[in-house]
Tab-separated table of C-alpha atoms in Angstrom:
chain	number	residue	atom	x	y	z
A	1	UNK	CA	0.000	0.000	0.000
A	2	UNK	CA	1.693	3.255	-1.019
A	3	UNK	CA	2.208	5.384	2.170
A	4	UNK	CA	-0.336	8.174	3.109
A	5	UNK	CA	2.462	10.961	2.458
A	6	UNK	CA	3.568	9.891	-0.636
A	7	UNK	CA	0.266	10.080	-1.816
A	8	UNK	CA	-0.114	13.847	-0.592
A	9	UNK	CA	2.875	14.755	-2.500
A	10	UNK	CA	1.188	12.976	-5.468
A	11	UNK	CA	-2.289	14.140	-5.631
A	12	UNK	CA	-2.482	17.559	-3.136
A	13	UNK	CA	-1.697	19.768	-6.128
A	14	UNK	CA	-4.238	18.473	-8.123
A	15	UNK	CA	-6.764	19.052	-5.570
A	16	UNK	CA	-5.453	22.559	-4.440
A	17	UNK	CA	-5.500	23.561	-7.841
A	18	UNK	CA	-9.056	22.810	-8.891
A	19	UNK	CA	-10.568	23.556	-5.389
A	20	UNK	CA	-9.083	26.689	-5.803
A	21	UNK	CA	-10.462	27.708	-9.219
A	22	UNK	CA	-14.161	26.390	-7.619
A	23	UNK	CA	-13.899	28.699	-4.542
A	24	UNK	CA	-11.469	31.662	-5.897
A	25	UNK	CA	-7.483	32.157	-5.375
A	26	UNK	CA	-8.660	34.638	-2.404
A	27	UNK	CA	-10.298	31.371	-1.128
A	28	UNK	CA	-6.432	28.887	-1.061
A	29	UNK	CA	-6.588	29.043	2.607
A	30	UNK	CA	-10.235	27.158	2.490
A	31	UNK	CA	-8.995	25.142	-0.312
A	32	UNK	CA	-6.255	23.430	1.595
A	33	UNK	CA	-8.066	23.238	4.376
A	34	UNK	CA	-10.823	20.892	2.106
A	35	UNK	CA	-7.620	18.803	0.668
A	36	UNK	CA	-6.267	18.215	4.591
A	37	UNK	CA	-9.853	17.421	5.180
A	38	UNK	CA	-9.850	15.062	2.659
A	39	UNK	CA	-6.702	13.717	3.541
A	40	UNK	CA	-7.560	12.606	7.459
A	41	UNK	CA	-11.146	11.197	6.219
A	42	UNK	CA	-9.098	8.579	4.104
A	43	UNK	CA	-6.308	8.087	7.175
A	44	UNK	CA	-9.534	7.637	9.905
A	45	UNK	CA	-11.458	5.499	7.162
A	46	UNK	CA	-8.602	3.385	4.874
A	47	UNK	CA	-7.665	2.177	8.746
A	48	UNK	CA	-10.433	0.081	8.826
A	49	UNK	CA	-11.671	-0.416	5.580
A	50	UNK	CA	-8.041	-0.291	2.998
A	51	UNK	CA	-7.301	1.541	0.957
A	52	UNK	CA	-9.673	1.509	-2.400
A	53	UNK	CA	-8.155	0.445	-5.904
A	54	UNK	CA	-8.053	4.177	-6.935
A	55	UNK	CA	-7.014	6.265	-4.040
A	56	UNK	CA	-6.503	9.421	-6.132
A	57	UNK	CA	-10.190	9.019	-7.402
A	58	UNK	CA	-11.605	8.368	-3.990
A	59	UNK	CA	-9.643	10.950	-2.675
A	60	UNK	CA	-10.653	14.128	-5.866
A	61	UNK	CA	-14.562	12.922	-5.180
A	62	UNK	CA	-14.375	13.445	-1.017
A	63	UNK	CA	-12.848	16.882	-1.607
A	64	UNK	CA	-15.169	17.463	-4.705
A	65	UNK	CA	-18.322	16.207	-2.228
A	66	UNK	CA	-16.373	18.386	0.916
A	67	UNK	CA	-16.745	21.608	-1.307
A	68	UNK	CA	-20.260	21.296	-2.408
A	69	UNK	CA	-21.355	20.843	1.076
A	70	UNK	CA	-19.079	24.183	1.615
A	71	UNK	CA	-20.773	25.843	-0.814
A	72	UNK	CA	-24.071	25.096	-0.020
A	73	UNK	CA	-23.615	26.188	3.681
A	74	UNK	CA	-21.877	29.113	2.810
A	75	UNK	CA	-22.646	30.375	-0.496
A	76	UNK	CA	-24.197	33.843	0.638
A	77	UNK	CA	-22.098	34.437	3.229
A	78	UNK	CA	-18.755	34.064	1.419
A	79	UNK	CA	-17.547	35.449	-1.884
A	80	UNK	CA	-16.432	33.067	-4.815
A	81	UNK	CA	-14.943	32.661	-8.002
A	82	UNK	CA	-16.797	35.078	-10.496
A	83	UNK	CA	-16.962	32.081	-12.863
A	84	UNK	CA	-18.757	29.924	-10.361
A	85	UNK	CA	-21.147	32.599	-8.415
A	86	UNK	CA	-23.477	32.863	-11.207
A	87	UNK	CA	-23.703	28.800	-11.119
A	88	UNK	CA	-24.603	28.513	-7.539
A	89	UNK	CA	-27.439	30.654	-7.199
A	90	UNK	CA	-29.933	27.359	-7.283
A	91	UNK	CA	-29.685	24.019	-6.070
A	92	UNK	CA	-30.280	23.006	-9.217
A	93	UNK	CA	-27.398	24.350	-11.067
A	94	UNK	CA	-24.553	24.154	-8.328
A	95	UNK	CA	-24.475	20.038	-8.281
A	96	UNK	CA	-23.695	19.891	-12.214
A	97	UNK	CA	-20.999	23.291	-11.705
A	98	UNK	CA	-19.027	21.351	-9.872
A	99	UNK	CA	-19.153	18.333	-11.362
A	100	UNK	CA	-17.875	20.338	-14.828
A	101	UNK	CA	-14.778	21.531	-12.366
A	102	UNK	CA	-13.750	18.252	-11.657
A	103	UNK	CA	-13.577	16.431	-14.700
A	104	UNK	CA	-9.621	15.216	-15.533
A	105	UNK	CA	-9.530	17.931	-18.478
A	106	UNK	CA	-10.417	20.330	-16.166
A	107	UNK	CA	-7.790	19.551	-13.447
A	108	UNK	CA	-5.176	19.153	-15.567
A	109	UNK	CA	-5.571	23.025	-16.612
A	110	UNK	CA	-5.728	23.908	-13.120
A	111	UNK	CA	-2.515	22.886	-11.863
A	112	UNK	CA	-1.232	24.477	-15.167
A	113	UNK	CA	-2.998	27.578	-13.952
A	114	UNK	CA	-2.085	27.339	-10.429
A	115	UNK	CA	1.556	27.052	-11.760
A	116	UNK	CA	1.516	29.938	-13.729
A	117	UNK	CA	-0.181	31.832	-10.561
A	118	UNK	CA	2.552	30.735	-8.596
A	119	UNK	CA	5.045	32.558	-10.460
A	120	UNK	CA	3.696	36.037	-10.210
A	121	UNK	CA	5.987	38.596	-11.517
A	122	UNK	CA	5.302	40.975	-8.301
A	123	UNK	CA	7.496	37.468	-6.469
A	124	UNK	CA	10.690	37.276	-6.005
A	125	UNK	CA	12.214	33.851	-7.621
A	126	UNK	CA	12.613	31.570	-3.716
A	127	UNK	CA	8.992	32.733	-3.533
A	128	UNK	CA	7.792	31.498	-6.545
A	129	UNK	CA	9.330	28.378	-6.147
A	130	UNK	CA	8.331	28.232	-2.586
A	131	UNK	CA	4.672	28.374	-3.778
A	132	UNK	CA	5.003	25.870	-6.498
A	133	UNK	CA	6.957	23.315	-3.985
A	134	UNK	CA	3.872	24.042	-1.441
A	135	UNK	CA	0.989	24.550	-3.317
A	136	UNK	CA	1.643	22.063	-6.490
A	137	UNK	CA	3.983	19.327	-5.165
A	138	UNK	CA	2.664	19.060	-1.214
A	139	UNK	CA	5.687	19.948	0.593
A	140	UNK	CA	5.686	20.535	3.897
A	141	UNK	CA	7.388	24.188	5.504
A	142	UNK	CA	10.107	22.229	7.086
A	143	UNK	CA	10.703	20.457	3.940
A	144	UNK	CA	10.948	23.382	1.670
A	145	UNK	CA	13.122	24.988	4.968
A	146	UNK	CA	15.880	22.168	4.534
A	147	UNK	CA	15.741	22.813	0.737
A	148	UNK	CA	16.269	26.284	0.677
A	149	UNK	CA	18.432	26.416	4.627
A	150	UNK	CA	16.360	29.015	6.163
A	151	UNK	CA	14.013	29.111	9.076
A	152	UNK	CA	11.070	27.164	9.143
A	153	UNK	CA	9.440	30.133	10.845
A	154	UNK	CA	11.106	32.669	7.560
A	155	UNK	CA	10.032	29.929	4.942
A	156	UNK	CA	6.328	29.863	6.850
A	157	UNK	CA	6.167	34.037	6.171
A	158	UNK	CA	7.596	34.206	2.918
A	159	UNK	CA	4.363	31.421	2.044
A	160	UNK	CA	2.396	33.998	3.823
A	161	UNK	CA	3.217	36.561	2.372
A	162	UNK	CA	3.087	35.383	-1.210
A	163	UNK	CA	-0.014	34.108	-0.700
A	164	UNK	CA	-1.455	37.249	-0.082
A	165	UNK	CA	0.301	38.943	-3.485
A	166	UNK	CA	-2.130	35.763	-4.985
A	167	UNK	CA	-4.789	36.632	-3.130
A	168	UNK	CA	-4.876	40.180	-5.207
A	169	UNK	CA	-4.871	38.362	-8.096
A	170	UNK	CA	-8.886	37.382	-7.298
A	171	UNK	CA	-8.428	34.724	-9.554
A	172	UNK	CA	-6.581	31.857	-11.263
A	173	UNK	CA	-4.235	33.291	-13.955
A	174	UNK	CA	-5.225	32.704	-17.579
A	175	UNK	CA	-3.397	31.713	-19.896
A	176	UNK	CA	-5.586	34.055	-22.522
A	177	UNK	CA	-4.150	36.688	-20.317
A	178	UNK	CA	-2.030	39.854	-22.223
A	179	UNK	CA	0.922	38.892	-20.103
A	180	UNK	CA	1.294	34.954	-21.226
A	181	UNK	CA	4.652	35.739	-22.636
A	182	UNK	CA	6.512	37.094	-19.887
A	183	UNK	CA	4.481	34.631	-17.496
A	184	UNK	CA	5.472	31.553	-19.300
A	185	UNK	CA	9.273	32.596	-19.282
A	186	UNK	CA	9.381	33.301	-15.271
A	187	UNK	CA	7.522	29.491	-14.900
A	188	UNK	CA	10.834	28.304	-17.191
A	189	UNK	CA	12.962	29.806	-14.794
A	190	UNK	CA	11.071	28.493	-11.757
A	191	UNK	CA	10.850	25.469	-12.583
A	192	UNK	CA	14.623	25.470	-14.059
A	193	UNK	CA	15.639	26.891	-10.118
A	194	UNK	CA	13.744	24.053	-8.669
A	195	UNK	CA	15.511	21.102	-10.565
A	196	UNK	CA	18.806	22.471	-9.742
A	197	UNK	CA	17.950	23.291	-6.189
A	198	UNK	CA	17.663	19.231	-6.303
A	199	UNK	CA	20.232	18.689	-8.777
A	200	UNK	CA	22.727	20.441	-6.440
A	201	UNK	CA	21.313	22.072	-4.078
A	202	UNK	CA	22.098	22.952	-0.198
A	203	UNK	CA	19.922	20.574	1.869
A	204	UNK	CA	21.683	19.928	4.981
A	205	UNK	CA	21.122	16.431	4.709
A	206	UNK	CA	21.756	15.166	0.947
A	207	UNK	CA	24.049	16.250	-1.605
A	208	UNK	CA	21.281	15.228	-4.168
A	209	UNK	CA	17.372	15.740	-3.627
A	210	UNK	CA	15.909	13.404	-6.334
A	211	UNK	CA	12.111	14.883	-5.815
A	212	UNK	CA	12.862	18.094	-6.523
A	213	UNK	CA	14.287	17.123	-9.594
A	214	UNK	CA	11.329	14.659	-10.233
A	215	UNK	CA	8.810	17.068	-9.512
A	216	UNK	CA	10.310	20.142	-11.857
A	217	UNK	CA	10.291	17.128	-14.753
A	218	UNK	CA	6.581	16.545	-14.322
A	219	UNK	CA	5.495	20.474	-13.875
A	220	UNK	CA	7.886	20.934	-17.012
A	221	UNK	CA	6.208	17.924	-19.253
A	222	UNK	CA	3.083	19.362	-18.030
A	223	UNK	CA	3.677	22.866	-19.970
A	224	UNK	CA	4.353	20.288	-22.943
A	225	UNK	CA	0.686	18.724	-22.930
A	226	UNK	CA	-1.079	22.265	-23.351
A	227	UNK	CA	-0.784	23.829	-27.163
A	228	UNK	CA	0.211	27.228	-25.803
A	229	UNK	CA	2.772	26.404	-23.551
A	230	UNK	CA	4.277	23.373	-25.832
A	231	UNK	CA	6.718	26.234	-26.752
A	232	UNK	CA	10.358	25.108	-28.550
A	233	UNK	CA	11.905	26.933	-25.017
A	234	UNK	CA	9.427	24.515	-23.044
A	235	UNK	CA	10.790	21.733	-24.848
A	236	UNK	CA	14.287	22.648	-24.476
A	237	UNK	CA	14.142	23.002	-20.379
A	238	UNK	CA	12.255	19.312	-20.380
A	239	UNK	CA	14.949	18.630	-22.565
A	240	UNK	CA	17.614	19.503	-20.405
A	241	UNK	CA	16.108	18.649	-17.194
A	242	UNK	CA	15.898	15.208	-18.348
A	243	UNK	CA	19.761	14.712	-19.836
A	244	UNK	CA	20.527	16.401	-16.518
A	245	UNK	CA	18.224	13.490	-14.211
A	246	UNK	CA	19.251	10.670	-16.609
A	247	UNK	CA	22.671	10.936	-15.008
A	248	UNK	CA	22.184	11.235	-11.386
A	249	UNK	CA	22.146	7.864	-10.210
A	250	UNK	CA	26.103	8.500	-11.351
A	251	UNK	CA	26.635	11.796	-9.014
A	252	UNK	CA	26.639	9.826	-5.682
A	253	UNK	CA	27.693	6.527	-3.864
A	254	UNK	CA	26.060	4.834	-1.678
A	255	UNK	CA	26.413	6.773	1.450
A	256	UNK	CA	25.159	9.413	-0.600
A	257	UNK	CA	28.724	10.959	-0.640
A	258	UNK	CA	29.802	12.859	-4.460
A	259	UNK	CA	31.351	11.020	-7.029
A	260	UNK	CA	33.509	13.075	-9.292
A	261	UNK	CA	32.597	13.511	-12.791
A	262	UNK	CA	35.771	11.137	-14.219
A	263	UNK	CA	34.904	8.205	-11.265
A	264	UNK	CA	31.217	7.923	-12.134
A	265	UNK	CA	29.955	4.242	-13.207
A	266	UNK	CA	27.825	5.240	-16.533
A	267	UNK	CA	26.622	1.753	-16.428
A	268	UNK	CA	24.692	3.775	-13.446
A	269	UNK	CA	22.866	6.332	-15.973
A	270	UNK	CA	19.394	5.749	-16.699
A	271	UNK	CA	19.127	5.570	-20.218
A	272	UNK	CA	15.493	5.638	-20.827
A	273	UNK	CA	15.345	9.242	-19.681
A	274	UNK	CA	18.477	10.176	-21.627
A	275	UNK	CA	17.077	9.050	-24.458
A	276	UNK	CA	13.957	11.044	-23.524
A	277	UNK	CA	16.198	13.704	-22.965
A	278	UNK	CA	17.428	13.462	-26.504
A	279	UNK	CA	13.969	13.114	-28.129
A	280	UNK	CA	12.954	16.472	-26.376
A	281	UNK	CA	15.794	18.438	-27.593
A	282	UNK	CA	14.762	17.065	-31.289
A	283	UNK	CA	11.321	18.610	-30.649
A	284	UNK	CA	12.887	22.382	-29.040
A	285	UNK	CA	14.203	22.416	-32.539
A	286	UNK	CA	11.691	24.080	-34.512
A	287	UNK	CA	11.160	28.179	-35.953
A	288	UNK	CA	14.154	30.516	-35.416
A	289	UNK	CA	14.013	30.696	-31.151
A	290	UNK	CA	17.330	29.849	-29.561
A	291	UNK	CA	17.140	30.158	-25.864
A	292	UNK	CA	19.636	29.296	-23.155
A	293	UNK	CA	18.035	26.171	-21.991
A	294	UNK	CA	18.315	25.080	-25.550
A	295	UNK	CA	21.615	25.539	-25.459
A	296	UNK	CA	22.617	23.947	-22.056
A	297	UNK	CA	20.334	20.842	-23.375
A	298	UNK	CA	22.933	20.629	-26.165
A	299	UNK	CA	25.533	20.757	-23.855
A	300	UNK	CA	24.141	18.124	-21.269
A	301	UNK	CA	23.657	15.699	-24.681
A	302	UNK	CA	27.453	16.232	-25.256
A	303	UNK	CA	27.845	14.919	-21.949
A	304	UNK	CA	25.717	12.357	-21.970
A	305	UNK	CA	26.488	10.669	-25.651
A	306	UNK	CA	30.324	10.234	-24.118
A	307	UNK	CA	30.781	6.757	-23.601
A	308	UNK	CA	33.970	7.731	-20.897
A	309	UNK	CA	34.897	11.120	-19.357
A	310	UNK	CA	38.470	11.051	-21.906
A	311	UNK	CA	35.999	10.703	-24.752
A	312	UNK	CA	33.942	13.805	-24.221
A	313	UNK	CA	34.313	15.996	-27.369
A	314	UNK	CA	35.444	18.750	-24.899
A	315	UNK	CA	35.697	21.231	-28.086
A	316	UNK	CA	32.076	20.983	-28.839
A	317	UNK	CA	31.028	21.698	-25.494
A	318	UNK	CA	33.323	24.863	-25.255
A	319	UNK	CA	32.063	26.084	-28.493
A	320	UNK	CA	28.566	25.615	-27.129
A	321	UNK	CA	29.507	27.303	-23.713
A	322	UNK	CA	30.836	30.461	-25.846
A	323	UNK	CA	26.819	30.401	-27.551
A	324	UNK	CA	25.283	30.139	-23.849
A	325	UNK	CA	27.268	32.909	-23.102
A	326	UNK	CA	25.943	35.088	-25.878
A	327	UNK	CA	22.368	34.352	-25.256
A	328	UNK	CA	22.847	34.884	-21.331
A	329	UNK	CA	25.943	35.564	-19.778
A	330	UNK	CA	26.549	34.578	-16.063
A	331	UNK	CA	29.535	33.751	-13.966
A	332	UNK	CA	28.409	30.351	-13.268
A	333	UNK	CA	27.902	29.757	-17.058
A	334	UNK	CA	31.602	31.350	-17.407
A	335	UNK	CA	33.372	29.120	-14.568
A	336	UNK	CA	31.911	26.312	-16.691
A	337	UNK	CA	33.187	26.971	-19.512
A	338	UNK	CA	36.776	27.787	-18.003
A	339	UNK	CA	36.247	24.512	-16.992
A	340	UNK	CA	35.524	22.592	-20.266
A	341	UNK	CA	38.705	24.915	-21.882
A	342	UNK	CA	40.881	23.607	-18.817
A	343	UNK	CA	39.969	19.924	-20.182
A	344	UNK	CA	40.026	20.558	-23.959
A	345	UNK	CA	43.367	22.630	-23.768
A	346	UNK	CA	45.060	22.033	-20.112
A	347	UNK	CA	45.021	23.291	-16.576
A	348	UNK	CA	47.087	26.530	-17.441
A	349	UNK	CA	44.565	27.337	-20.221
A	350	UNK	CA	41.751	27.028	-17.661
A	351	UNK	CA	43.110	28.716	-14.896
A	352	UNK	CA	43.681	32.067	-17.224
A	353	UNK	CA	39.735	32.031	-18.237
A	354	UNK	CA	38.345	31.533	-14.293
A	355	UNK	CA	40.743	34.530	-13.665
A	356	UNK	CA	39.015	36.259	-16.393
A	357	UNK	CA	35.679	36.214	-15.061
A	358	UNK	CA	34.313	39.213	-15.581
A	359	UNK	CA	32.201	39.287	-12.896
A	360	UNK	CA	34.102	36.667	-10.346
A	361	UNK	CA	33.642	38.747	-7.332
A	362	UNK	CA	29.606	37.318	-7.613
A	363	UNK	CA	31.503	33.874	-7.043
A	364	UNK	CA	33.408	34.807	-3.515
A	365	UNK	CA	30.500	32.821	-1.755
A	366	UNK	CA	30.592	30.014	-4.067
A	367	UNK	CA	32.464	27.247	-2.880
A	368	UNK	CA	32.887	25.646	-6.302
A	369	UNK	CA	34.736	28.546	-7.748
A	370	UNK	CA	37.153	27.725	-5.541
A	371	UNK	CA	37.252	23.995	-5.392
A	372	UNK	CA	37.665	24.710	-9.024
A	373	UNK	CA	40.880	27.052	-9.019
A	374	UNK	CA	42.304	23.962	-6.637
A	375	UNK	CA	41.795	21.829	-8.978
A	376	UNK	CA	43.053	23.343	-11.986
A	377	UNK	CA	46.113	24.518	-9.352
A	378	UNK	CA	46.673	20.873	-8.204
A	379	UNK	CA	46.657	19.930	-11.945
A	380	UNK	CA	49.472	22.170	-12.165
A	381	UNK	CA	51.650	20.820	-9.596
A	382	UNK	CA	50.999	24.196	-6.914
A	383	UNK	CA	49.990	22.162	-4.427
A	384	UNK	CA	50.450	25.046	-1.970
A	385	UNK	CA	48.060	27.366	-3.912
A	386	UNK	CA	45.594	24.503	-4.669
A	387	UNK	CA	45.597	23.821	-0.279
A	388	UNK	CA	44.760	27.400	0.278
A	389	UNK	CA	41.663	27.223	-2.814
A	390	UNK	CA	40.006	24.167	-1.589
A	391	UNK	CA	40.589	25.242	2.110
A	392	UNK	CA	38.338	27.972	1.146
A	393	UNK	CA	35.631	26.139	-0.748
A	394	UNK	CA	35.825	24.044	2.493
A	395	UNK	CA	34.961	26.686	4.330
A	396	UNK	CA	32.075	27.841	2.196
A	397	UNK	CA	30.683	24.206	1.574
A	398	UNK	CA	26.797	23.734	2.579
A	399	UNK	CA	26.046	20.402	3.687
A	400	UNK	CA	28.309	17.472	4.627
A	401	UNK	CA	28.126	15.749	1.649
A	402	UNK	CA	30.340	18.684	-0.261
A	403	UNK	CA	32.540	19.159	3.201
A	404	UNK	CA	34.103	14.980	2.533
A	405	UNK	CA	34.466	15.492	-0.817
A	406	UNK	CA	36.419	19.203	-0.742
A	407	UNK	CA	38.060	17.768	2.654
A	408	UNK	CA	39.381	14.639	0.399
A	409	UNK	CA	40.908	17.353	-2.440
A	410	UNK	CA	42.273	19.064	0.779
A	411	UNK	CA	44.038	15.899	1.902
A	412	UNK	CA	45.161	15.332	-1.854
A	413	UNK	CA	47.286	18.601	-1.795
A	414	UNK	CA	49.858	16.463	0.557
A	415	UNK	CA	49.666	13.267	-0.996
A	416	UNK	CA	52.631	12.363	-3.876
A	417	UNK	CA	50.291	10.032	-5.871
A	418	UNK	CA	49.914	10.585	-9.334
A	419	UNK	CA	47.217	13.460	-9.726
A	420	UNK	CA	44.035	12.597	-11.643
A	421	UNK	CA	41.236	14.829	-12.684
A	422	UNK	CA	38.934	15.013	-9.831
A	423	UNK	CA	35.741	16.097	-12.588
A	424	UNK	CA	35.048	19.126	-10.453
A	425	UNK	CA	33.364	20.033	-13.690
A	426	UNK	CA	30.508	17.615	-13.170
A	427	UNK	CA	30.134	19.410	-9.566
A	428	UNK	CA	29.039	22.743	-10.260
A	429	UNK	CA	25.444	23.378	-10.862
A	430	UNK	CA	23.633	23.895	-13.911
A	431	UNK	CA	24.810	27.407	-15.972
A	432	UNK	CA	21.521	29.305	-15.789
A	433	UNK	CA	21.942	30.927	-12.647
């Protein structure tokens, strides 16, 4: 039987979203509190009687029954969704309104709706993906806490507070709505922030967090099933979230410890969603629109056709880096690419273009900048300067996961082996940031 929690993280969003299009977005609050409602009816009853063949059905028609009962006791005293107050005027016509909300169409638009709510432009990005992690996928406040190492108490206002800037909205966004455009490219970047919080992110207590990366897939694939938001750029982020997931059974051992890039078993890699991977980056290519997520797609399907680290056509993917950084220049997109030039043409090479950061200074807090330099130093035979970088990145390091693995390249300074690429490369985040 799949656990109760699981099943929240499942099918909460679904209900959130469609419960809130029924009573209004100024109404969440009293649409959560109808999905938790839901949620201990089926603990206090599947106890004794199991759970049913189709939980997630059982558990849409109690919330669906839960609201009409809400709405009949309290349709003059509260205010509702404009679309629905002209339905539930007579008994007669409210039963068959909310039936029509809660058909699968229907619910599948509202999470898509609820998603692009989520990411209001008036919210900064943490908030936006805040919302999205605790509205749409069911995480708890202490969850989304660990993910983004603040205060349960800060994450629980910053909810708050965006919750109110949707509350203005008095409805669900549309995606008829003027500002569709500029909507659709901040629920790219959300969604893009959210995979790489779990990709490589700073939760105290894993280096990897693979349902946060799972759950930005299935949001992303779920722009793909709507004809306006099946965009090539839509494609291209499922694209490269999916050559990105395909290899993370690779990034970490099993004590959940970091594997560098040039020790990882890509026997490991899960080929099926590579291959995905691929198949979405076919689609991304259509019309003349070249975004950046196309372009680190390309890159992660360099990576990913490589049968061996050695055999990585390390020219290709610094030709690519210099496109990324024409559509959108960042210094994490630059320290990557200083990084593929350090394997394609040497250490020394490498060195000179992280030095040449133009804006490096944004790195001082970034402990891979540094573990980078080390490497690249240690490369070079400075073991001295190479102690002092990843001493730093050490210090700066944000869970313990990335404290064994920079402590290990810290111990490596001393040690008269042979030196061997340590694939800091594979460690550093994706380039969009």
């Amino acid at each position: 039987m799949e656990p109760i929690d699981h099943l929240f993280r499942r099918e909460s969003g679904r209900m959130v979203a469609t419960l809130t299009r029924t009573f209004g977005i100024h109404n969440l609050a009293l649409a959560e509190d109808v999905v938790q409602d839901a949620f201990c009816r089926a603990v206090d009853v599947w106890k004794f009687r199991g759970m049913p063949e189709n939980p997630s059905a059982w558990l849409m028609t109690t919330a669906k029954n839960r609201a009409l009962d809400l709405l009949r006791r309290e349709r003059r005293a509260l205010t509702f969704a404009p679309e629905l107050a002209r339905l539930i005027e007579s008994e007669a016509s409210l039963a068959p309104a909310i039936d029509s909300f809660f058909t699968p169409h229907t619910i599948k638009d509202d999470q898509l709706r609820m998603m692009f709510s989520c990411c209001h432009p008036r919210l900064r990005e943490e908030a936006q993906v805040s919302l999205v992690l605790h509205i749409l996928c069911g995480f708890s406040v202490g969850e989304i806490a660990s993910a983004f190492l603040i205060s349960p108490a800060a994450t629980e206002k910053r909810i708050t507070r965006s919750k109110k800037v949707l509350a203005g909205s008095k409805r669900l966004f549309e995606l008829s709505d003027a500002d569709f455009t500029t909507r659709l490219s901040i629920v790219h970047r959300a969604l893009y922030l959210l995979f790489n919080e779990g990709y490589h992110g700073a939760c105290a207590n894993s280096a990897v967090r693979v349902e946060l990366c799972a759950e930005a897939m299935r949001l992303a694939e779920m722009l793909l099933d709507h004809a306006l938001t099946a965009t090539p750029t839509s494609y291209a982020l499922s694209a490269l979230l999916h050559l990105s997931a395909g290899r993370l059974p690779g990034r970490v051992d099993i004590s959940g410890d970091l594997i560098s890039f040039f020790d990882q078993d890509r026997a490991l890699w899960n080929q099926e969603i590579l291959t995905r991977g691929r198949r979405l980056l076919e689609l991304s290519a259509t019309g003349s629109e070249l975004s950046d997520y196309h372009v680190e797609a390309s890159i992660a399907a360099v990576h990913a056709s490589a049968g061996t680290a050695e055999e990585t056509d390390w020219g290709a993917i610094v030709s690519l880096y210099d496109t990324l950084l024409q559509v959108r220049s960042t210094p994490v997109g630059a320290l990557n690419r200083a990084l593929a030039v350090a394997q394609y043409k040497g250490p020394e090479c490498g060195l000179q273009e992280l030095n040449g950061i133009v804006d490096r200074d944004r790195l001082s807090a970034y402990p891979f900048y540094f573990a980078a330099l080390g490497e690249l130093e240690l490369q070079c035979g400075r073991r001295s300067l190479a102690h002092d970088h990843f001493t730093s990145a050490l210090a700066l390091a944000r869970n313990p996961m990335e404290r064994r693995f920079l402590d290990q390249r810290v111990g490596e300074c001393a040690c008269n082996d042979t030196l061997q690429n340590s694939g800091v490369h594979s460690e550093v985040p994706l380039a969009n940031e």
